[in-house]
Amino acid sequence: VPSGPQEESFLKNGSFFSFMAYYVYIIQSLSDGSFYKGFSENPIQRLQQHNNKLSHYTSAKVPWKLIYIELCESKTLALKRETALKKYSRSQIGQLIVSHKNILNSFYIGENLMLFTHFIKHRFQTLNMPAIKFVNIPAMQKK
């Protein structure tokens, strides 16, 4: 699985174009409830890195659950958004988690996290990556 920037390609009006997908994300430690805000081209892979203790800053507070993902239009905007999120209070983070900006909210049906098949299929096909048989993401608890 590539660890660098992930390029997505599309056809629009008969013309081929591509763009890089950039995300900001928030994870929450299941050990103490603290939050970590970051930037990634692949937030699912990044969560796995955090939980495998490959990030020094988060390694002492494993396991982590993914609670927020926001798609950004450019790397510059994603980095600016990450900086802004680092200043958010716990209350502001709570509001953000349930907001329309959190693309994870599009994947919830009841209390179960369900990734849309077309999203995963499209994501991995356009990135020329092997298919995933399953993705193990800790379920979020809605309050």
Coordinates of N, CA and C in Angstrom, one line a residue:
V1 N 0.9 -1.2 0.0 CA 0.0 0.0 0.0 C 0.9 1.2 0.0
P2 N 0.7 2.1 -1.0 CA 1.5 3.3 -1.0 C 1.3 4.2 0.2
S3 N 2.4 4.8 0.7 CA 2.3 5.7 1.9 C 2.3 7.1 1.5
G4 N 2.7 7.5 0.3 CA 2.7 8.9 -0.1 C 1.4 9.4 -0.6
P5 N 1.4 10.5 -1.2 CA 0.2 11.1 -1.7 C -0.6 10.2 -2.7
Q6 N -1.9 10.2 -2.5 CA -2.7 9.3 -3.3 C -3.4 10.1 -4.4
E7 N -3.3 9.7 -5.7 CA -3.9 10.5 -6.8 C -5.1 9.8 -7.2
E8 N -6.2 10.6 -7.4 CA -7.4 10.1 -7.9 C -7.6 10.7 -9.3
S9 N -8.1 9.9 -10.3 CA -8.3 10.3 -11.6 C -9.8 10.1 -12.0
F10 N -10.3 11.1 -12.9 CA -11.7 11.0 -13.3 C -11.7 11.5 -14.7
L11 N -12.8 11.2 -15.4 CA -13.2 11.7 -16.7 C -14.3 12.7 -16.5
K12 N -14.1 13.9 -17.0 CA -15.1 14.9 -16.9 C -15.3 15.6 -18.3
N13 N -16.5 15.6 -18.8 CA -16.8 16.2 -20.1 C -15.8 15.6 -21.2
G14 N -15.5 14.3 -21.1 CA -14.6 13.7 -22.1 C -13.2 14.0 -21.9
S15 N -12.8 14.8 -20.9 CA -11.4 15.2 -20.6 C -10.9 14.5 -19.3
F16 N -9.7 14.0 -19.4 CA -9.1 13.3 -18.3 C -8.5 14.3 -17.3
F17 N -8.8 14.2 -16.1 CA -8.1 15.1 -15.1 C -7.9 14.3 -13.8
S18 N -6.9 14.8 -13.0 CA -6.7 14.1 -11.7 C -6.4 15.1 -10.7
F19 N -6.6 14.6 -9.4 CA -6.3 15.5 -8.3 C -5.8 14.6 -7.1
M20 N -5.2 15.2 -6.2 CA -4.7 14.5 -5.0 C -5.8 14.7 -3.9
A21 N -6.1 13.7 -3.2 CA -7.0 13.7 -2.1 C -6.3 14.0 -0.8
Y22 N -6.7 15.0 -0.1 CA -6.1 15.4 1.2 C -7.1 15.5 2.3
Y23 N -6.8 15.0 3.5 CA -7.8 14.9 4.5 C -7.2 15.4 5.8
V24 N -8.0 16.0 6.7 CA -7.7 16.2 8.1 C -8.5 15.2 8.9
Y25 N -8.0 14.7 10.0 CA -8.7 13.7 10.7 C -8.5 13.9 12.2
I26 N -9.4 13.4 13.0 CA -9.3 13.4 14.5 C -9.5 12.0 14.9
I27 N -8.5 11.6 15.8 CA -8.7 10.3 16.4 C -8.8 10.5 17.9
Q28 N -9.4 9.5 18.6 CA -9.6 9.6 20.0 C -9.0 8.4 20.7
S29 N -8.2 8.6 21.7 CA -7.6 7.5 22.5 C -8.7 6.8 23.3
L30 N -8.7 5.5 23.2 CA -9.6 4.7 24.0 C -9.0 4.5 25.4
S31 N -7.8 4.8 25.6 CA -7.2 4.7 26.9 C -7.5 5.9 27.8
D32 N -7.5 7.1 27.3 CA -7.7 8.2 28.2 C -8.7 9.3 27.6
G33 N -9.2 9.0 26.4 CA -10.2 9.9 25.8 C -9.7 11.2 25.1
S34 N -8.3 11.3 25.1 CA -7.7 12.5 24.5 C -7.9 12.4 23.0
F35 N -7.7 13.6 22.3 CA -7.8 13.7 20.9 C -6.4 14.0 20.2
Y36 N -6.3 13.5 19.0 CA -5.1 13.8 18.2 C -5.7 14.3 16.8
K37 N -5.2 15.4 16.4 CA -5.6 15.9 15.1 C -4.5 15.9 14.1
G38 N -4.8 15.4 12.9 CA -3.7 15.3 11.9 C -4.1 15.5 10.5
F39 N -3.2 15.4 9.6 CA -3.4 15.5 8.1 C -2.9 14.2 7.5
S40 N -3.6 13.7 6.5 CA -3.1 12.5 5.8 C -3.7 12.4 4.4
E41 N -3.0 11.8 3.5 CA -3.6 11.4 2.2 C -4.5 10.1 2.4
N42 N -4.2 9.4 3.4 CA -4.9 8.1 3.6 C -5.2 8.0 5.1
P43 N -6.4 8.5 5.6 CA -6.6 8.5 7.1 C -6.8 7.1 7.6
I44 N -7.3 6.1 6.9 CA -7.5 4.8 7.4 C -6.1 4.1 7.6
Q45 N -5.2 4.3 6.7 CA -3.8 3.8 6.9 C -3.1 4.5 8.0
R46 N -3.4 5.8 8.1 CA -2.8 6.6 9.2 C -3.2 6.1 10.6
L47 N -4.5 5.8 10.7 CA -5.1 5.2 11.9 C -4.3 3.9 12.3
Q48 N -4.1 3.1 11.3 CA -3.4 1.8 11.6 C -2.0 2.1 12.0
Q49 N -1.3 3.1 11.5 CA 0.0 3.5 11.9 C 0.0 4.0 13.4
H50 N -1.0 4.8 13.7 CA -1.1 5.2 15.1 C -1.3 4.0 16.0
N51 N -2.2 3.1 15.7 CA -2.5 2.0 16.5 C -1.3 0.9 16.6
N52 N -0.5 1.0 15.6 CA 0.7 0.1 15.6 C 1.9 0.8 16.2
K53 N 1.7 1.9 16.8 CA 2.8 2.6 17.6 C 3.9 3.1 16.6
L54 N 3.5 3.5 15.4 CA 4.5 4.0 14.5 C 4.6 5.5 14.5
S55 N 3.8 6.1 15.4 CA 3.9 7.6 15.6 C 4.3 7.8 17.0
H56 N 5.4 8.4 17.2 CA 5.9 8.6 18.6 C 4.9 9.3 19.5
Y57 N 4.3 10.4 19.0 CA 3.5 11.2 19.8 C 2.2 10.4 20.3
T58 N 1.7 9.6 19.6 CA 0.5 8.9 19.9 C 0.7 7.4 20.5
S59 N 1.9 7.0 20.5 CA 2.2 5.6 20.8 C 1.8 5.2 22.2
A60 N 1.9 6.1 23.2 CA 1.6 5.8 24.6 C 0.1 5.7 24.9
K61 N -0.7 6.1 23.9 CA -2.2 6.2 24.2 C -3.0 5.3 23.4
V62 N -2.4 4.2 22.8 CA -3.2 3.3 22.0 C -4.2 2.5 22.9
P63 N -5.2 2.0 22.3 CA -5.7 2.1 20.9 C -6.4 3.5 20.7
W64 N -6.5 3.8 19.4 CA -7.1 5.0 18.9 C -8.3 4.6 18.0
K65 N -9.3 5.5 18.0 CA -10.5 5.3 17.1 C -10.6 6.5 16.2
L66 N -11.0 6.3 15.0 CA -11.2 7.4 14.1 C -12.5 8.0 14.3
I67 N -12.6 9.3 14.6 CA -13.9 9.9 14.9 C -14.3 11.1 13.9
Y68 N -13.3 11.5 13.1 CA -13.6 12.6 12.2 C -12.7 12.6 11.0
I69 N -13.3 12.7 9.8 CA -12.5 12.9 8.6 C -13.1 14.0 7.8
E70 N -12.3 14.9 7.3 CA -12.8 16.0 6.4 C -11.9 16.1 5.2
L71 N -12.6 16.1 4.0 CA -11.9 16.2 2.8 C -11.5 17.6 2.5
C72 N -10.3 17.9 2.1 CA -9.9 19.3 1.8 C -9.5 19.4 0.3
E73 N -9.6 20.5 -0.2 CA -9.4 20.7 -1.7 C -7.9 20.7 -2.1
S74 N -7.0 21.0 -1.1 CA -5.6 21.0 -1.5 C -4.8 20.7 -0.2
K75 N -3.6 20.4 -0.4 CA -2.7 20.1 0.7 C -2.5 21.4 1.6
T76 N -2.4 22.5 0.9 CA -2.3 23.8 1.7 C -3.5 24.0 2.6
L77 N -4.7 23.8 2.0 CA -5.9 24.0 2.8 C -6.0 22.9 3.9
A78 N -5.6 21.7 3.7 CA -5.6 20.7 4.7 C -4.7 21.0 5.8
L79 N -3.5 21.5 5.5 CA -2.5 21.8 6.6 C -3.0 23.0 7.4
K80 N -3.7 24.0 6.7 CA -4.2 25.1 7.5 C -5.4 24.7 8.4
R81 N -6.2 23.8 7.8 CA -7.3 23.3 8.6 C -6.8 22.5 9.8
E82 N -5.8 21.7 9.6 CA -5.2 20.9 10.7 C -4.7 21.8 11.8
T83 N -4.1 22.9 11.5 CA -3.6 23.9 12.4 C -4.8 24.5 13.2
A84 N -5.9 24.8 12.5 CA -7.1 25.4 13.2 C -7.7 24.4 14.1
L85 N -7.8 23.1 13.7 CA -8.4 22.1 14.5 C -7.6 21.8 15.8
K86 N -6.3 22.0 15.8 CA -5.5 21.8 17.0 C -5.8 22.8 18.1
K87 N -6.5 23.9 17.7 CA -6.9 24.9 18.7 C -8.3 24.7 19.2
Y88 N -9.0 23.7 18.7 CA -10.4 23.5 19.1 C -10.5 22.9 20.5
S89 N -11.6 23.4 21.2 CA -11.9 22.9 22.5 C -12.6 21.5 22.4
R90 N -12.7 20.8 23.5 CA -13.4 19.5 23.5 C -14.8 19.7 23.0
S91 N -15.5 20.8 23.5 CA -16.8 21.1 23.0 C -16.9 21.3 21.5
Q92 N -16.0 22.1 21.0 CA -16.0 22.3 19.6 C -15.7 21.0 18.8
I93 N -14.9 20.2 19.3 CA -14.6 18.9 18.6 C -15.9 18.1 18.6
G94 N -16.6 18.1 19.7 CA -17.9 17.3 19.8 C -18.9 17.8 18.8
Q95 N -19.0 19.1 18.6 CA -19.9 19.7 17.6 C -19.4 19.3 16.1
L96 N -18.1 19.3 15.9 CA -17.6 19.0 14.6 C -17.8 17.5 14.3
I97 N -17.7 16.6 15.2 CA -17.9 15.2 15.0 C -19.3 14.9 14.4
V98 N -20.3 15.6 14.9 CA -21.7 15.4 14.4 C -22.1 16.3 13.2
S99 N -21.2 17.1 12.8 CA -21.5 18.1 11.7 C -21.5 17.4 10.3
H100 N -22.0 18.1 9.3 CA -22.0 17.6 8.0 C -20.6 17.5 7.4
K101 N -19.6 18.2 7.9 CA -18.3 18.2 7.4 C -17.6 16.8 7.6
N102 N -18.1 16.1 8.6 CA -17.5 14.8 9.0 C -18.0 13.7 8.0
I103 N -17.1 13.3 7.1 CA -17.6 12.4 6.1 C -17.9 11.0 6.7
L104 N -17.4 10.7 7.9 CA -17.7 9.5 8.5 C -19.2 9.4 8.8
N105 N -19.9 10.5 9.0 CA -21.3 10.5 9.2 C -22.1 10.0 8.1
S106 N -21.6 10.0 6.9 CA -22.2 9.5 5.7 C -22.2 8.0 5.7
F107 N -21.4 7.4 6.6 CA -21.2 5.9 6.6 C -21.9 5.3 7.7
Y108 N -22.7 6.0 8.5 CA -23.4 5.4 9.7 C -24.8 5.0 9.4
I109 N -25.2 3.8 9.8 CA -26.5 3.3 9.8 C -26.7 2.8 11.1
G110 N -27.6 3.4 11.9 CA -27.7 3.0 13.3 C -26.4 3.2 14.1
E111 N -26.0 2.2 14.8 CA -24.8 2.3 15.6 C -23.6 1.7 14.9
N112 N -23.8 1.1 13.7 CA -22.8 0.4 13.0 C -22.1 1.3 11.9
L113 N -20.8 1.2 11.8 CA -20.1 1.9 10.8 C -20.1 1.1 9.5
M114 N -20.7 1.7 8.5 CA -20.8 1.0 7.2 C -20.2 1.8 6.1
L115 N -19.1 1.4 5.5 CA -18.5 2.1 4.4 C -19.2 1.7 3.2
F116 N -19.6 2.8 2.4 CA -20.3 2.5 1.2 C -19.4 1.8 0.2
T117 N -20.0 0.7 -0.4 CA -19.2 -0.1 -1.3 C -18.6 0.7 -2.4
H118 N -19.4 1.6 -3.0 CA -18.9 2.3 -4.1 C -17.8 3.2 -3.7
F119 N -17.7 3.7 -2.5 CA -16.7 4.6 -2.1 C -15.3 3.8 -2.0
I120 N -15.4 2.7 -1.3 CA -14.2 1.9 -1.2 C -13.7 1.4 -2.6
K121 N -14.7 0.9 -3.3 CA -14.3 0.3 -4.6 C -13.7 1.4 -5.5
H122 N -14.4 2.6 -5.6 CA -13.8 3.7 -6.4 C -12.5 4.1 -5.9
R123 N -12.3 4.3 -4.6 CA -11.1 4.8 -4.0 C -9.9 3.9 -4.3
F124 N -10.1 2.6 -4.2 CA -9.0 1.7 -4.5 C -8.8 1.4 -6.0
Q125 N -9.8 1.5 -6.8 CA -9.6 1.3 -8.2 C -8.9 2.5 -8.8
T126 N -9.2 3.7 -8.4 CA -8.6 4.9 -8.9 C -7.2 5.1 -8.4
L127 N -6.9 4.5 -7.3 CA -5.5 4.5 -6.8 C -4.7 3.3 -7.3
N128 N -5.3 2.5 -8.1 CA -4.6 1.3 -8.6 C -4.0 0.4 -7.4
M129 N -4.9 0.2 -6.4 CA -4.5 -0.5 -5.2 C -5.2 -1.8 -5.2
P130 N -4.7 -2.8 -4.6 CA -5.4 -4.1 -4.5 C -6.7 -3.9 -3.7
A131 N -7.7 -4.8 -3.9 CA -9.0 -4.7 -3.2 C -8.7 -5.1 -1.8
I132 N -9.6 -4.6 -0.9 CA -9.5 -4.9 0.5 C -10.7 -5.8 0.8
K133 N -10.4 -6.9 1.5 CA -11.4 -7.8 1.9 C -12.3 -7.3 3.0
F134 N -11.7 -6.6 4.0 CA -12.4 -6.0 5.1 C -11.5 -4.9 5.7
V135 N -12.2 -3.9 6.3 CA -11.5 -2.9 6.9 C -11.9 -2.9 8.4
N136 N -11.0 -3.0 9.3 CA -11.4 -3.1 10.7 C -11.2 -1.7 11.3
I137 N -12.3 -1.0 11.5 CA -12.3 0.3 12.1 C -13.2 0.2 13.4
P138 N -12.6 0.6 14.5 CA -13.4 0.6 15.7 C -14.6 1.4 15.6
A139 N -15.8 0.9 16.0 CA -17.0 1.6 15.9 C -17.0 2.8 16.8
M140 N -17.5 3.9 16.3 CA -17.7 5.2 17.1 C -18.9 5.1 17.9
Q141 N -18.9 5.7 19.1 CA -20.0 5.7 19.9 C -20.7 7.1 19.8
K142 N -21.9 7.2 19.3 CA -22.6 8.4 19.2 C -23.2 8.8 20.6
K143 N -23.1 10.0 20.9 CA -23.6 10.5 22.2 C -24.8 11.4 22.0

